[in-house]
Short mmCIF file of C-alpha atoms and ligand atoms in Angstrom, two decimals:
data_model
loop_
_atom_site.label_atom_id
_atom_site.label_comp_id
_atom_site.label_asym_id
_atom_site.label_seq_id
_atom_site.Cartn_x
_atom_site.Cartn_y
_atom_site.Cartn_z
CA UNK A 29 184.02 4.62 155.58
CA UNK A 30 187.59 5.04 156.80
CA UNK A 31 190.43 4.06 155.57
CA UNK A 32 191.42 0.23 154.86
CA UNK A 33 194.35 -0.49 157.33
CA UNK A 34 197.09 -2.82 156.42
CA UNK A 35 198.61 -4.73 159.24
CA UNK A 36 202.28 -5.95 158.98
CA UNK A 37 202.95 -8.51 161.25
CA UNK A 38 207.33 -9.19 161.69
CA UNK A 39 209.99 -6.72 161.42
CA UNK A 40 212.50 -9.05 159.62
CA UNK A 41 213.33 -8.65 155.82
CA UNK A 42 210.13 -9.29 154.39
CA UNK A 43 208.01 -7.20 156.87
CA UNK A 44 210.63 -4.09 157.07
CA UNK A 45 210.44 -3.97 152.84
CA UNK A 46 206.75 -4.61 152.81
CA UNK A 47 206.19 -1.63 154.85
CA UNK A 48 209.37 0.59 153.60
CA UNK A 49 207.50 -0.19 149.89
CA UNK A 50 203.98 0.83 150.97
CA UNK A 51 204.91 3.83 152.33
CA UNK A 52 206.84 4.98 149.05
CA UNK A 53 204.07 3.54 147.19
CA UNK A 54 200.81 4.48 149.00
CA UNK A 55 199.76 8.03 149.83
CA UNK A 56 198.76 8.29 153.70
CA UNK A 57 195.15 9.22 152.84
CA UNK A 58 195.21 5.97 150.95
CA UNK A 59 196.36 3.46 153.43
CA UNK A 60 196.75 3.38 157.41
CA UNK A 61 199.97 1.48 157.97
CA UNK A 62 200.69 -1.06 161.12
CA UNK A 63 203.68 -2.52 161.82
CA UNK A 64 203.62 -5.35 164.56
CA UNK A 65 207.15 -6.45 166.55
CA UNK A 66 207.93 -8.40 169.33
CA UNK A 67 211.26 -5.57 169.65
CA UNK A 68 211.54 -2.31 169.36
CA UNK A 69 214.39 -2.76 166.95
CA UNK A 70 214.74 -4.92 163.44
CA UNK A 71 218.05 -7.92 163.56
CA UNK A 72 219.68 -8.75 160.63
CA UNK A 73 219.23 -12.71 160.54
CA UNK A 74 221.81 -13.20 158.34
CA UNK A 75 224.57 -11.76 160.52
CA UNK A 76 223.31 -13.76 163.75
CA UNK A 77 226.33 -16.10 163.30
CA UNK A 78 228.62 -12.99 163.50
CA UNK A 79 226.93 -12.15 166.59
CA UNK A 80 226.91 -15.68 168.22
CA UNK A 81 230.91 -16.24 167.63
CA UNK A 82 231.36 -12.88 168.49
CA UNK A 83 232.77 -11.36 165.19
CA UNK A 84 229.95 -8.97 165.13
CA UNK A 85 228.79 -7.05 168.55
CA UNK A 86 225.05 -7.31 168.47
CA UNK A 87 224.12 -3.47 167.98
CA UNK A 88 225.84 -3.34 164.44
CA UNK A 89 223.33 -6.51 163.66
CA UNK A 90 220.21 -4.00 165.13
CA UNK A 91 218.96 -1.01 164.28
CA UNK A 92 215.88 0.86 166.03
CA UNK A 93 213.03 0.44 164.03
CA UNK A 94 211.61 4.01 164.35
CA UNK A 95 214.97 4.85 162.80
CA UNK A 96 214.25 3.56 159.56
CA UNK A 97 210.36 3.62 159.08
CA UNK A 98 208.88 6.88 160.29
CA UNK A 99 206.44 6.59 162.97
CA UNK A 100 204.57 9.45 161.91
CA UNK A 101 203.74 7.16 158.75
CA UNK A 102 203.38 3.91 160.44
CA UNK A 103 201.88 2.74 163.83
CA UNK A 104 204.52 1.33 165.18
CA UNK A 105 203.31 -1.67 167.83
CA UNK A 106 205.79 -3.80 170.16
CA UNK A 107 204.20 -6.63 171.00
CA UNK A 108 204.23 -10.49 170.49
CA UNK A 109 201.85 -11.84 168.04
CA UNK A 110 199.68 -15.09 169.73
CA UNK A 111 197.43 -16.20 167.00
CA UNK A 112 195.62 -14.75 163.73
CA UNK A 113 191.79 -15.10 164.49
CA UNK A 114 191.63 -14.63 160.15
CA UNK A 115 187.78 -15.61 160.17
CA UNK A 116 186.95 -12.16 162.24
CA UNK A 117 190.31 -9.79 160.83
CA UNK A 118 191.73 -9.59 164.19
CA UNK A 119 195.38 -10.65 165.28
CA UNK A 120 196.04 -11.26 169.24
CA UNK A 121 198.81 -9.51 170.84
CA UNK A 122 200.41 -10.84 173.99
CA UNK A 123 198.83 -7.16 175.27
CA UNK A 124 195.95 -5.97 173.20
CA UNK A 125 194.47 -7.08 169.88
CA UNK A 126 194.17 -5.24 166.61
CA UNK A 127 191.78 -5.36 163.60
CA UNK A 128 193.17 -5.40 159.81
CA UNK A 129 191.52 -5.20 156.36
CA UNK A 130 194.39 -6.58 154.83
CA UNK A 131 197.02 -8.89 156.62
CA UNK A 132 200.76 -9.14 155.92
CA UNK A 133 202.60 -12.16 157.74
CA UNK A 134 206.20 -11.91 158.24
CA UNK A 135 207.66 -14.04 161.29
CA UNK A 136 210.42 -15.58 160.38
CA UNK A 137 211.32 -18.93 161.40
CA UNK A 138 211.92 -21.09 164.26
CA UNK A 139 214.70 -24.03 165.22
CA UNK A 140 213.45 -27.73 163.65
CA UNK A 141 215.30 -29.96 165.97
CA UNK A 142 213.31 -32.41 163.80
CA UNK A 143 212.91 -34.82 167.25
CA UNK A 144 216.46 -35.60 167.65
CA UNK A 145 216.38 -36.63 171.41
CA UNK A 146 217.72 -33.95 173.68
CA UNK A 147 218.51 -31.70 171.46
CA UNK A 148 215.79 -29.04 172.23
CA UNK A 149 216.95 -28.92 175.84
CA UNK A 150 220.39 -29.29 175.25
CA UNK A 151 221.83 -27.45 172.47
CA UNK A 152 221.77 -23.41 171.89
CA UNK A 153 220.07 -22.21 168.38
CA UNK A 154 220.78 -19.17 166.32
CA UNK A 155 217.81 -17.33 166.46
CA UNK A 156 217.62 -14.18 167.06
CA UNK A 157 219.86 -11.36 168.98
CA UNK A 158 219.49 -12.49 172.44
CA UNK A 159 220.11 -16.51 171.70
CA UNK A 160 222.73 -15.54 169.02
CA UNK A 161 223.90 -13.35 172.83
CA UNK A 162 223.79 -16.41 174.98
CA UNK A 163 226.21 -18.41 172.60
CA UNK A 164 228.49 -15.67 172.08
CA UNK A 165 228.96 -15.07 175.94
CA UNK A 166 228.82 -19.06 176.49
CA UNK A 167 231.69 -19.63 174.99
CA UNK A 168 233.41 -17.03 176.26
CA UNK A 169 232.43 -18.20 179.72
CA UNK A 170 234.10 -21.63 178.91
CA UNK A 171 237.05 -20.22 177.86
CA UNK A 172 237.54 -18.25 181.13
CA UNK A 173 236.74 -20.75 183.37
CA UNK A 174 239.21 -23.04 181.60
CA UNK A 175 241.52 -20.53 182.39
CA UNK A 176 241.15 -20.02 185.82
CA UNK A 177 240.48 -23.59 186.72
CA UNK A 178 242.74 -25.70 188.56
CA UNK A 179 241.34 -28.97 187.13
CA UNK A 180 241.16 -28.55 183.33
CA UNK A 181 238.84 -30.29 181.14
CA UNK A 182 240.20 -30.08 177.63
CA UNK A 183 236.42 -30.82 176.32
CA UNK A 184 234.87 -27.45 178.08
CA UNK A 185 236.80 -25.82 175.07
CA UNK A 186 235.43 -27.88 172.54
CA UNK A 187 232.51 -26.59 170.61
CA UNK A 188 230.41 -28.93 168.60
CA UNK A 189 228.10 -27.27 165.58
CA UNK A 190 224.87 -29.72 164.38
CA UNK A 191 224.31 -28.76 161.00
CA UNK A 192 226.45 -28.46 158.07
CA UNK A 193 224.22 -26.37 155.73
CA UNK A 194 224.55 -22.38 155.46
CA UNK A 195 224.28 -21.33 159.43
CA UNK A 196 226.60 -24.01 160.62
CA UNK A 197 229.62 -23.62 157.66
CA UNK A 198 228.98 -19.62 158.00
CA UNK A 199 229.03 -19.65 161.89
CA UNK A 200 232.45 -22.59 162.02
CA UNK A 201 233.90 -20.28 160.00
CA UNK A 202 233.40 -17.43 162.34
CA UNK A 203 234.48 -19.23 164.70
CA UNK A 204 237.86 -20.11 162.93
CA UNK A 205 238.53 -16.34 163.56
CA UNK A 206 237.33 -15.74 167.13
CA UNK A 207 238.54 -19.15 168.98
CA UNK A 208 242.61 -18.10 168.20
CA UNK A 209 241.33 -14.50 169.69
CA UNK A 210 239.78 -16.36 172.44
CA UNK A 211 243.18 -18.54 173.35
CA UNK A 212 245.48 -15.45 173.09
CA UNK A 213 243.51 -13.54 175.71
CA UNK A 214 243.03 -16.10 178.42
CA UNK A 215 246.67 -17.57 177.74
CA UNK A 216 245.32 -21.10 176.02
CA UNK A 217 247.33 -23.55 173.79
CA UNK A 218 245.24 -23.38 170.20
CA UNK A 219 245.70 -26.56 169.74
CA UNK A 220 243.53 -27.41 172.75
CA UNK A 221 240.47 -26.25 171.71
CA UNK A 222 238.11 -27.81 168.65
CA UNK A 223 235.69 -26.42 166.59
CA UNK A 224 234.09 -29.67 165.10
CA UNK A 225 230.93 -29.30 162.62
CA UNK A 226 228.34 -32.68 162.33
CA UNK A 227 226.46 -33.22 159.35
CA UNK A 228 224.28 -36.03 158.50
CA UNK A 229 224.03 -36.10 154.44
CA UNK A 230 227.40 -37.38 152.95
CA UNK A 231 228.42 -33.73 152.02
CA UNK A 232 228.52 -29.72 153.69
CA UNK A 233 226.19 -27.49 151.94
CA UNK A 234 223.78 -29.35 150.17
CA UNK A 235 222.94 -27.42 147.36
CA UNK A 236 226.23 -25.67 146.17
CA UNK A 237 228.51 -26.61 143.07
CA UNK A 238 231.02 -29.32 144.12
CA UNK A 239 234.17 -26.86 143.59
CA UNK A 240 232.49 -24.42 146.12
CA UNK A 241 232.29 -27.21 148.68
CA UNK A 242 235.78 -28.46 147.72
CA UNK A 243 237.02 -24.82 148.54
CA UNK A 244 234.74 -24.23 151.99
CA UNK A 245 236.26 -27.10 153.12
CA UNK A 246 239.98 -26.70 152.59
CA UNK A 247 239.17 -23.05 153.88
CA UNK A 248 237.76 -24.13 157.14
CA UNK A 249 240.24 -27.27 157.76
CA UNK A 250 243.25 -25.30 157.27
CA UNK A 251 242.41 -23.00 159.91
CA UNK A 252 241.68 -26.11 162.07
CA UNK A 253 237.52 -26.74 161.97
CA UNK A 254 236.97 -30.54 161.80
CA UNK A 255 234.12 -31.64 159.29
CA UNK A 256 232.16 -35.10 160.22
CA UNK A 257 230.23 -35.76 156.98
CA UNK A 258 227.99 -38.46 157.04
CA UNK A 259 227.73 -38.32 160.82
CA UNK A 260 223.81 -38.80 161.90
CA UNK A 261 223.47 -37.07 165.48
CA UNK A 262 221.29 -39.81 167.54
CA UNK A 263 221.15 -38.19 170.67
CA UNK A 264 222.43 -34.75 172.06
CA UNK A 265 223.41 -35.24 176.15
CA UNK A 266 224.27 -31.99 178.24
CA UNK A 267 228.12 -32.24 177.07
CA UNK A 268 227.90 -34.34 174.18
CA UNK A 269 226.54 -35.54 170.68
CA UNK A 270 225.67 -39.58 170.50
CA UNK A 271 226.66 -39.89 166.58
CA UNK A 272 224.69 -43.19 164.95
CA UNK A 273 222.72 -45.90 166.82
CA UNK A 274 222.43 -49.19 168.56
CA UNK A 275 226.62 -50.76 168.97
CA UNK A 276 228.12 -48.49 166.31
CA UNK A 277 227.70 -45.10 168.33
CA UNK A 278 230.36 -42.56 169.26
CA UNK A 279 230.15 -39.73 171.71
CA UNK A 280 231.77 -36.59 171.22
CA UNK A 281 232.02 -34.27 174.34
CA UNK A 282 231.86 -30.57 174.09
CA UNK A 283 231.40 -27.22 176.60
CA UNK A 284 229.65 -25.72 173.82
CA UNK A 285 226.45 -27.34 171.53
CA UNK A 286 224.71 -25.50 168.88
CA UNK A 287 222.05 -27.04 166.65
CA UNK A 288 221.76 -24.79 163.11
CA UNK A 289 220.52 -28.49 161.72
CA UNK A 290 216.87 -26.88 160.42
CA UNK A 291 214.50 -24.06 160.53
CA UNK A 292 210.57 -24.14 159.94
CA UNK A 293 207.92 -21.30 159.38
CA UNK A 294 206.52 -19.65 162.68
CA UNK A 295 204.48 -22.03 164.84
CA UNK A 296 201.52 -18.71 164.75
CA UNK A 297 200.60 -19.94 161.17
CA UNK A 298 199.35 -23.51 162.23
CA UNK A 299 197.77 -21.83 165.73
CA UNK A 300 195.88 -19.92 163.21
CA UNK A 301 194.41 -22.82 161.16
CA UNK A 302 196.29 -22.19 158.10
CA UNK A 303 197.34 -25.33 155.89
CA UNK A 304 200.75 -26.14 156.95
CA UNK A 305 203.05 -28.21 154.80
CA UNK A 306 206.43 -28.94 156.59
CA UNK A 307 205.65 -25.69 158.90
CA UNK A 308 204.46 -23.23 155.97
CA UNK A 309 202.25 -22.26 153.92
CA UNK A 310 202.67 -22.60 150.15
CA UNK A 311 201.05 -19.41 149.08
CA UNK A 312 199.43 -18.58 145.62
CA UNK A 313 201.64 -17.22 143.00
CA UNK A 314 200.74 -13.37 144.00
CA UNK A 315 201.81 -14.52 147.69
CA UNK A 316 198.47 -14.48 149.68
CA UNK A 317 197.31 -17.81 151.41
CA UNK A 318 195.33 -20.34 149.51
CA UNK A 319 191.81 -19.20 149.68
CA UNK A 320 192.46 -15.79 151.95
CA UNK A 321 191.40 -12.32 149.95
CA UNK A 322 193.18 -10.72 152.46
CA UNK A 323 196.18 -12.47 153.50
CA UNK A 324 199.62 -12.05 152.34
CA UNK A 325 202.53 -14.69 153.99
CA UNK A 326 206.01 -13.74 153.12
CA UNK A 327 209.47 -14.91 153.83
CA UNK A 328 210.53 -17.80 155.80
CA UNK A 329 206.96 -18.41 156.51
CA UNK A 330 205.84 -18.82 152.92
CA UNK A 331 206.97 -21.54 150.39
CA UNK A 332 206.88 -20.15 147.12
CA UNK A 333 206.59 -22.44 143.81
CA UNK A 334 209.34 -22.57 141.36
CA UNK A 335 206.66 -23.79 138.59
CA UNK A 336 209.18 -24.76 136.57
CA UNK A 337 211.74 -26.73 138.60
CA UNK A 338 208.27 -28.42 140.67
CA UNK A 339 209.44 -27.88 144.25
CA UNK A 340 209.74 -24.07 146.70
CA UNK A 341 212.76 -21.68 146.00
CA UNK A 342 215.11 -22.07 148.79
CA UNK A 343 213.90 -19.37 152.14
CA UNK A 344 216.37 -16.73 152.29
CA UNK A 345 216.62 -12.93 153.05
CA UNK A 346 217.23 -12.06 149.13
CA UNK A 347 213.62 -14.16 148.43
CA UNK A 348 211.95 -12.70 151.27
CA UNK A 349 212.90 -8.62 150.18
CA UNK A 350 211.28 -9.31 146.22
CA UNK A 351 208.19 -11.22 148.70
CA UNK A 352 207.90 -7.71 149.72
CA UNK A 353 207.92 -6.11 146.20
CA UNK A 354 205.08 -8.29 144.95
CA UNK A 355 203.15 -7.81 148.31
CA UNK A 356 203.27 -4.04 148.48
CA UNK A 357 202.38 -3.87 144.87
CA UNK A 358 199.34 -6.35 145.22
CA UNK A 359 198.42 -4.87 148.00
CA UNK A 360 198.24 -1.82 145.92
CA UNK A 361 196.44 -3.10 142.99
CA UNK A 362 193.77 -4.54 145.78
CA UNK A 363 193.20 -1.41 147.14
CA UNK A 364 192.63 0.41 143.80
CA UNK A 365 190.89 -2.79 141.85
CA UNK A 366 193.68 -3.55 139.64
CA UNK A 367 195.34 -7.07 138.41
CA UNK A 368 197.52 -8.80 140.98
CA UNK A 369 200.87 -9.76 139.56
CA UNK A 370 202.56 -13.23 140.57
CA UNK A 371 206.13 -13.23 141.87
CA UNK A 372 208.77 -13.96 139.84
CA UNK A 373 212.30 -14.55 141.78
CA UNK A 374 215.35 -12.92 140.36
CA UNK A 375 218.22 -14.65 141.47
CA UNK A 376 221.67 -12.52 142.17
CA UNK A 377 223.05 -15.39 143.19
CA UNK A 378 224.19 -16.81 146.99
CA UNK A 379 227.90 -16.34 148.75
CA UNK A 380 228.30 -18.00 151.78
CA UNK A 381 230.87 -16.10 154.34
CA UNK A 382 233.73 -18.43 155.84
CA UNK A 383 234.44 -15.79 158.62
CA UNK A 384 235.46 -12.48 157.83
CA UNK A 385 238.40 -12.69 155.20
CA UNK A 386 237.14 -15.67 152.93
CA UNK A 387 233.75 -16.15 151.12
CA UNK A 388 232.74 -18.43 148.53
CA UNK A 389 229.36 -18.66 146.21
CA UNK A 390 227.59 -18.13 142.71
CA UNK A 391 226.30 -14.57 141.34
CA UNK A 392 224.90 -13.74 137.68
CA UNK A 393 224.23 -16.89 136.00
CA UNK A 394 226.40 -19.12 138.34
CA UNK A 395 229.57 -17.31 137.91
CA UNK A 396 232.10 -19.00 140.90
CA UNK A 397 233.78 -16.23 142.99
CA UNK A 398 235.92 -17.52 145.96
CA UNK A 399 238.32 -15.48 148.36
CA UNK A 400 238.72 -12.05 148.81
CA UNK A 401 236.19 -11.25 145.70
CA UNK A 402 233.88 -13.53 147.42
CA UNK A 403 234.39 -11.87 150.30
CA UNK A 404 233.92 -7.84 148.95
CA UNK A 405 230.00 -9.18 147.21
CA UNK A 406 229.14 -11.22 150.35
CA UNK A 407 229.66 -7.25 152.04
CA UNK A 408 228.28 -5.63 148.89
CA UNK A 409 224.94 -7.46 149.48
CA UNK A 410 224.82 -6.70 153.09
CA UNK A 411 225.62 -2.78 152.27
CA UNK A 412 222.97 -2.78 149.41
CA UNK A 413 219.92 -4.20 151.86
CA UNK A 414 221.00 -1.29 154.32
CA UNK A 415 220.94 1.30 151.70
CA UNK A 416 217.78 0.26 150.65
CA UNK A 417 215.85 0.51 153.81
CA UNK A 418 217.76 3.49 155.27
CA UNK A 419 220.02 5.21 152.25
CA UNK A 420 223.66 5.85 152.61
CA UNK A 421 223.20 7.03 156.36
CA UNK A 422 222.51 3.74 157.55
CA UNK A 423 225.19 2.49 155.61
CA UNK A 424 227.40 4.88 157.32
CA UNK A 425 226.14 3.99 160.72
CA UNK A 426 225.14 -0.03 160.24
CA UNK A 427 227.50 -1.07 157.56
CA UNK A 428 230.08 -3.25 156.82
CA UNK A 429 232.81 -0.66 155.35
CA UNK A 430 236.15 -2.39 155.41
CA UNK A 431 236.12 -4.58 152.12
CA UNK A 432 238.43 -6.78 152.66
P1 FAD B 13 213.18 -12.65 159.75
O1 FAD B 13 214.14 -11.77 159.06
O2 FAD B 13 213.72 -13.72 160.62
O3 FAD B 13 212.19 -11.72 160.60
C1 FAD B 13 211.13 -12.20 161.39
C2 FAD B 13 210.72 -11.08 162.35
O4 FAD B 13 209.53 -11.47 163.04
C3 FAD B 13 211.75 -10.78 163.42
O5 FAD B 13 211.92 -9.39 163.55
C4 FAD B 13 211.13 -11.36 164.70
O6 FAD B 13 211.52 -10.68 165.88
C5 FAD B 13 209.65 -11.16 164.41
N1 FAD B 13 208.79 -12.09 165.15
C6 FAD B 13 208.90 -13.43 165.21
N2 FAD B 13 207.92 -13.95 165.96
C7 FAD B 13 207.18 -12.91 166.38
C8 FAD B 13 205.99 -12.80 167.17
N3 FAD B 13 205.36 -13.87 167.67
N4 FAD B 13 205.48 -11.57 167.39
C9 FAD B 13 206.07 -10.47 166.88
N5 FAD B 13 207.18 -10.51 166.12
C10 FAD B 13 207.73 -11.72 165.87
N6 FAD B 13 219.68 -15.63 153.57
C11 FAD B 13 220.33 -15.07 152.53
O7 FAD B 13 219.68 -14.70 151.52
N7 FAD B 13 221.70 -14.88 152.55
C12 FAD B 13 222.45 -15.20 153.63
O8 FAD B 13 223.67 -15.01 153.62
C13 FAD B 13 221.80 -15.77 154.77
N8 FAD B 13 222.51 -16.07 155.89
C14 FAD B 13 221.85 -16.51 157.01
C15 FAD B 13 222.57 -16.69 158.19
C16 FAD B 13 221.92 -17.12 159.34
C17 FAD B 13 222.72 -17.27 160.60
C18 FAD B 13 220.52 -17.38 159.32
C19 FAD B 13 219.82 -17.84 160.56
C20 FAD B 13 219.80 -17.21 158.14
C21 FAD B 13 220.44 -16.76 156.97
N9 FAD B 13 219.74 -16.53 155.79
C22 FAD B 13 220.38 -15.99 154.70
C23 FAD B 13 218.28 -16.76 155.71
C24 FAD B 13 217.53 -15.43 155.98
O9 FAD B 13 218.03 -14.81 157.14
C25 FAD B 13 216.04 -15.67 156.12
O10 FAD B 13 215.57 -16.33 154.96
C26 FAD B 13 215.31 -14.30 156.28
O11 FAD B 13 215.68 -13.72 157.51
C27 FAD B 13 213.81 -14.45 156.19
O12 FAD B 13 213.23 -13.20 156.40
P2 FAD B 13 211.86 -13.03 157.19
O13 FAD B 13 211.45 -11.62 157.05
O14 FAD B 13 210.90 -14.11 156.77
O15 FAD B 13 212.21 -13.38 158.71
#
């Protein structure tokens, strides 16, 4: 018999750790390793907002994935995954199709526009390199033409963000920092262009301690980002959000749209008859899908139990790297007949970035940091997941290194 092949399928956080992990942990006459990716190179999601305001040119936010897992190791596959046939161990590839004995699935997420009319055709998302591109040179477009234009339209330099959770306050707030860069070089009054974030629930950042809110706010609206709380977006037009319904609605014109409003597991997982709830699955405690042997789902695809609290820990890039520790030790323990453990989540804690000098958020047991400290862990975290896949090299090459 050969040997049992392990098929990761997503180079994001969860599937780059899952398969950094099994190579330190399995010996290659042990394992064959299979990593599946629609690119050639491995985004960080959580600096797409740098990229899509600009703050952050999109090859710091990308690395080649041979560059980090060695392809001597690994078959590396580009390719676009189509569906999991799980019943016969095969996945389908836009070009080919491969066989597994054990399955790891990593995809990520897509845009929930959650049927708000228009807003799928209308509005740009952040979701990976090339949309988080599209923005970025969008609004740079606007800007120019404004420029050069004889007749001006003040509302081309708006730019209207759907969303007021972590994307949308972490993306306005790059934005605070590139849109006074953006008047200076084509020669436009600040004053004349609006960065203007909608949110539906009565507050910003559901989720965070009050004070933290308090201070995101006064962060953002001093440097001139206007916050609609308690604004529910009926209808997004070409140019324009329709804000509540029937008499009582209000447009508000824009040259710019983006929707960071909601996220959902990848659409493979219900093309693949798995259970979906809300657009993932909710995986067993050791992270394999309910009633799969041989099926691991990770990340933003997975919700994961907090047993005690009764409802999923929250998806982010921190949950989906210690997905990947209890996968690639499972997947271990399966291949040599011992115990599976269950995940247990270790919080650090979450800062939020408000562009590139101000940060706010929790770490160790809830401790508040704002400002500058805020700011040098929010970098801290992003140098520590680059020294873990690639050591200090990457660091050196990917990282961010001023502090402050
Ligand atoms: P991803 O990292 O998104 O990776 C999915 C991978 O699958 C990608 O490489 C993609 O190309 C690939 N893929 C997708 N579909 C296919 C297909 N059909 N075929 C082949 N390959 C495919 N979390 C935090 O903890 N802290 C933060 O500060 C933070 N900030 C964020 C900021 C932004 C702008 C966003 C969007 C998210 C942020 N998050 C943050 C959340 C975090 O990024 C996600 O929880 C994390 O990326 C989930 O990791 P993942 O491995 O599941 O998916």
């Amino acid at each position: 018999m050969g040997k049992p092949k392990i098929v990761v399928l997503g180079a994001g956080y969860a599937g780059m750790m899952t398969t950094k992990r099994l190579m330190q942990k399995l010996r290659p006459e042990e394992a064959e390793l299979v990593l599946v990716n629609k690119h050639n190179y491995h985004y960080q999601t959580t600096w797409l907002h740098e990229v899509a305001a600009g703050t952050v040119n999109q090859n710091q936010a990308r690395m080649m994935i041979s560059d980090v897992i060695n392809p001597n190791r690994v078959s590396l596959i580009y390719d676009e995954v189509v569906e999991v046939k799980k019943d016969a161990n095969r996945v389908v590839l836009k070009n080919s199709e491969i066989t597994y004995d054990y399955l790891v699935i990593s995809l990520g997420f897509e845009t929930n526009t959650f049927g708000i009319k228009g807003m799928e055709k209308n509005a740009f998302s952040i979701t990976d390199i090339e949309s988080s591109r599209m923005i970025r040179e969008h609004i740079e477009y606007q800007f120019a033409k404004y420029s050069t234009s004889d007749k001006k339209n003040d509302d081309d330099l708006t730019i209207l963000v759907g969303g007021g959770g972590f994307t949308g306050i972490e993306f306005v707030g790059e934005l605070a920092e590139k849109v006074p860069e953006l008047c200076k070089k084509y020669d436009i009054d600040r004053s004349k262009a609006r960065i203007i974030n909608v949110e539906a629930a009565p507050r910003i950042l559901p989720g965070f301690n009050e004070d933290l809110v308090a201070y995101a706010k006064k962060s953002l609206q001093d440097r001139g980002v206007e916050i609609r709380e308690g604004a529910k977006i009926s209808e997004c037009k070409k140019n324009s959000f329709v804000i509540g319904e029937g008499d009582e609605t209000e447009e508000i014109k824009a040259g710019t749209i983006v929707w960071t409003g909601g996220v959902t597991g990848n659409s493979i997982l219900s093309k693949s008859g798995f259970e979906i709830t809300k657009g993932k699955v909710t995986v067993e405690g050791d992270m394999r899908a309910p009633g799969e042997d041989n099926i691991f789902i990770l990340g933003d695809c997975a919700w994961v139990m907090n047993k005690e609290e009764g409802r999923p820990f929250p998806p982010t890039a921190q949950a989906a790297m210690q997905h990947a520790d209890t996968c690639s030790s499972n997947l271990k323990a399966l291949l040599h007949g011992g115990p599976l453990e269950d995940f247990v989540f270790d919080d650090k804690g979450t800062v939020a970035s408000l562009g590139e000098k101000d940060a706010m958020g929790t770490v160790f047991d809830d401790h508040l940091l704002y400002g500058t400290s805020a700011t040098a862990m929010k970098k801290v975290i992003d140098n520590r997941y680059l020294f873990l896949l690639g050591g200090p090299k990457l660091i050196l090459k990917k990282g961010k290194l001023r502090m402050i």
